[in-house]
Protein backbone atom coordinates (compact mmCIF):
# COMPACT_ATOMS: atom_id res chain seq x y z
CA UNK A 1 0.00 0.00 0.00
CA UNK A 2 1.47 3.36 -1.09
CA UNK A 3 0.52 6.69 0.84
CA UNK A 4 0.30 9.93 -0.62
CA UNK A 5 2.06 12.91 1.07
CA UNK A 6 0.98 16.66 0.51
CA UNK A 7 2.96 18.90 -2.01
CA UNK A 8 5.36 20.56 0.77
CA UNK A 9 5.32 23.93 -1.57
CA UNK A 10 2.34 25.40 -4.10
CA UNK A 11 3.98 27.14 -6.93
CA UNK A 12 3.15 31.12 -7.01
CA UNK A 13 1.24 30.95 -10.58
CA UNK A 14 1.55 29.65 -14.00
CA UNK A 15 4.66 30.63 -14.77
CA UNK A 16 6.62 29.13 -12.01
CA UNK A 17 4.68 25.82 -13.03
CA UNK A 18 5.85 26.24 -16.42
CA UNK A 19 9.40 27.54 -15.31
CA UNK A 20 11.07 24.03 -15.43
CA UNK A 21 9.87 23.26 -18.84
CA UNK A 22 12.90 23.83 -20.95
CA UNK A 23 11.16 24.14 -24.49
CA UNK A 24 8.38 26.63 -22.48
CA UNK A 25 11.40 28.79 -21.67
CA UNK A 26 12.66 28.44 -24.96
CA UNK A 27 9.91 29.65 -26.38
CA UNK A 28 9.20 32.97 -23.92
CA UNK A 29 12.90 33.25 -25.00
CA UNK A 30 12.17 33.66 -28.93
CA UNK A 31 9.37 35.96 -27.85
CA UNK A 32 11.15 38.39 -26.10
CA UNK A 33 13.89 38.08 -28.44
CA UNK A 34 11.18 39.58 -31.48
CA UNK A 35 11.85 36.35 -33.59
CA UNK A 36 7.94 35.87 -33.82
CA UNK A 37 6.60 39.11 -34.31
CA UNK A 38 5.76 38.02 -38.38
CA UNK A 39 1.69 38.65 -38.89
CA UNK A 40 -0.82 38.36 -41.73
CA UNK A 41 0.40 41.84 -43.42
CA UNK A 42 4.14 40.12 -43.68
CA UNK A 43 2.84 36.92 -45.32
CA UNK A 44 0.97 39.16 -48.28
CA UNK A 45 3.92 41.06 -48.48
CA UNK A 46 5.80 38.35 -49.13
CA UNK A 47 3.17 36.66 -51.46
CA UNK A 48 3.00 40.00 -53.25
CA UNK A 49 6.71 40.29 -54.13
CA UNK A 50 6.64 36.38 -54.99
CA UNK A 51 3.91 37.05 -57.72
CA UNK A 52 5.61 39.89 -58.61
CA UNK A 53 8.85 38.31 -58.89
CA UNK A 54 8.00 35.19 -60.84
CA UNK A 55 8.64 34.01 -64.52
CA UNK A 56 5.74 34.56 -66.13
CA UNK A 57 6.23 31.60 -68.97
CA UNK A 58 6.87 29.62 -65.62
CA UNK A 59 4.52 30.42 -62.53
CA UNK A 60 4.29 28.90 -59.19
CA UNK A 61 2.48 25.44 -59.27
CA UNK A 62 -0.99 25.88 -57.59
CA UNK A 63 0.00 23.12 -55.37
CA UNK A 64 2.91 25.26 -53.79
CA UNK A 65 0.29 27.89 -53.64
CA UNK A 66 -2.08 26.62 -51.77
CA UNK A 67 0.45 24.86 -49.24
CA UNK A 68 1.89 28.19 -48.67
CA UNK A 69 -1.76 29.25 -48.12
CA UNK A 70 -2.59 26.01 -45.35
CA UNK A 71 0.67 26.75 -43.92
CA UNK A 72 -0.62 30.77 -43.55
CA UNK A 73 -4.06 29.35 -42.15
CA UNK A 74 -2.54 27.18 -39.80
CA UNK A 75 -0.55 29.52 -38.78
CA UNK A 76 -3.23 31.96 -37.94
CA UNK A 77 -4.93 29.11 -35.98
CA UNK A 78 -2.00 28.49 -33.96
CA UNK A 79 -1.77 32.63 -33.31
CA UNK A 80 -5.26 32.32 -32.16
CA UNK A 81 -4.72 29.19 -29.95
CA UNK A 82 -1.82 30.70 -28.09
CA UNK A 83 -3.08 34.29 -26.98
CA UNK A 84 -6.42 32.06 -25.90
CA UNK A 85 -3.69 30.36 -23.58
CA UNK A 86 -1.95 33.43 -22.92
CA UNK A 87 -5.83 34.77 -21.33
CA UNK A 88 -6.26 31.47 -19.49
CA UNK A 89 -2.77 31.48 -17.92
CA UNK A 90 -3.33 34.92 -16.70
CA UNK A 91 -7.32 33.86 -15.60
CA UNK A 92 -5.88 30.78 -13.64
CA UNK A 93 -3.10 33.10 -11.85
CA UNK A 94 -5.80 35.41 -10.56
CA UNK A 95 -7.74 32.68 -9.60
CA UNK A 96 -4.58 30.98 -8.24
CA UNK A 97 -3.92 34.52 -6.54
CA UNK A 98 -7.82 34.71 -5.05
CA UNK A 99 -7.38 31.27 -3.38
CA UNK A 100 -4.03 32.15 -1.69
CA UNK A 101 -5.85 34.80 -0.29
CA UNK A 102 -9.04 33.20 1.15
CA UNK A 103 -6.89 30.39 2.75
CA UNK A 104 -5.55 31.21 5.80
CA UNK A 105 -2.19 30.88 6.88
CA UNK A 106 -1.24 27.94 9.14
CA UNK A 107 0.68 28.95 12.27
């Protein structure tokens, strides 16, 4: 038979949950760091100057096209995703917060 002790310390919030997670950190990392600050107005941009760009007696196959396109659309989807996260990290902390205030401390 196996007994279960209590956790000896909570962690804060979210973030010091996360903290140990080396690809988490990673990530924050690249944020701060500006390497994904590309949006939708970059990706025509880019698509723009392609279609300027290419041989007309040769174009882009559709197929390329429209993977560039999924890739765009997924893209979005997983921009979407992560600042949903981003508002339920910060939601849980309060909550997190709120609880570590209504529990009193044991003397």
């Amino acid at each position: 038979m196996t007994t279960l002790s209590a956790p000896t310390a909570l962690p804060v919030n979210i973030k010091d949950i996360n903290a140990g997670d080396p690809a988490i950190a990673a990530a924050a990392s690249a944020k701060a760091s500006g390497i994904s600050t590309l949006d939708q107005g970059d990706f025509l941009r880019l698509l723009t100057v392609q279609l300027q760009q290419q041989d007309p007696l040769a174009p882009v196959d559709n197929k390329d096209m429209l993977a560039q396109m999924a890739q765009f659309s997924a893209l979005a989807g997983s921009a979407e995703t992560n600042a949903t996260l981003t508002d339920i990290s910060t939601k849980l902390d309060a909550l997190i917060e709120a609880q570590r205030a209504a529990i009193p401390a044991k003397s």
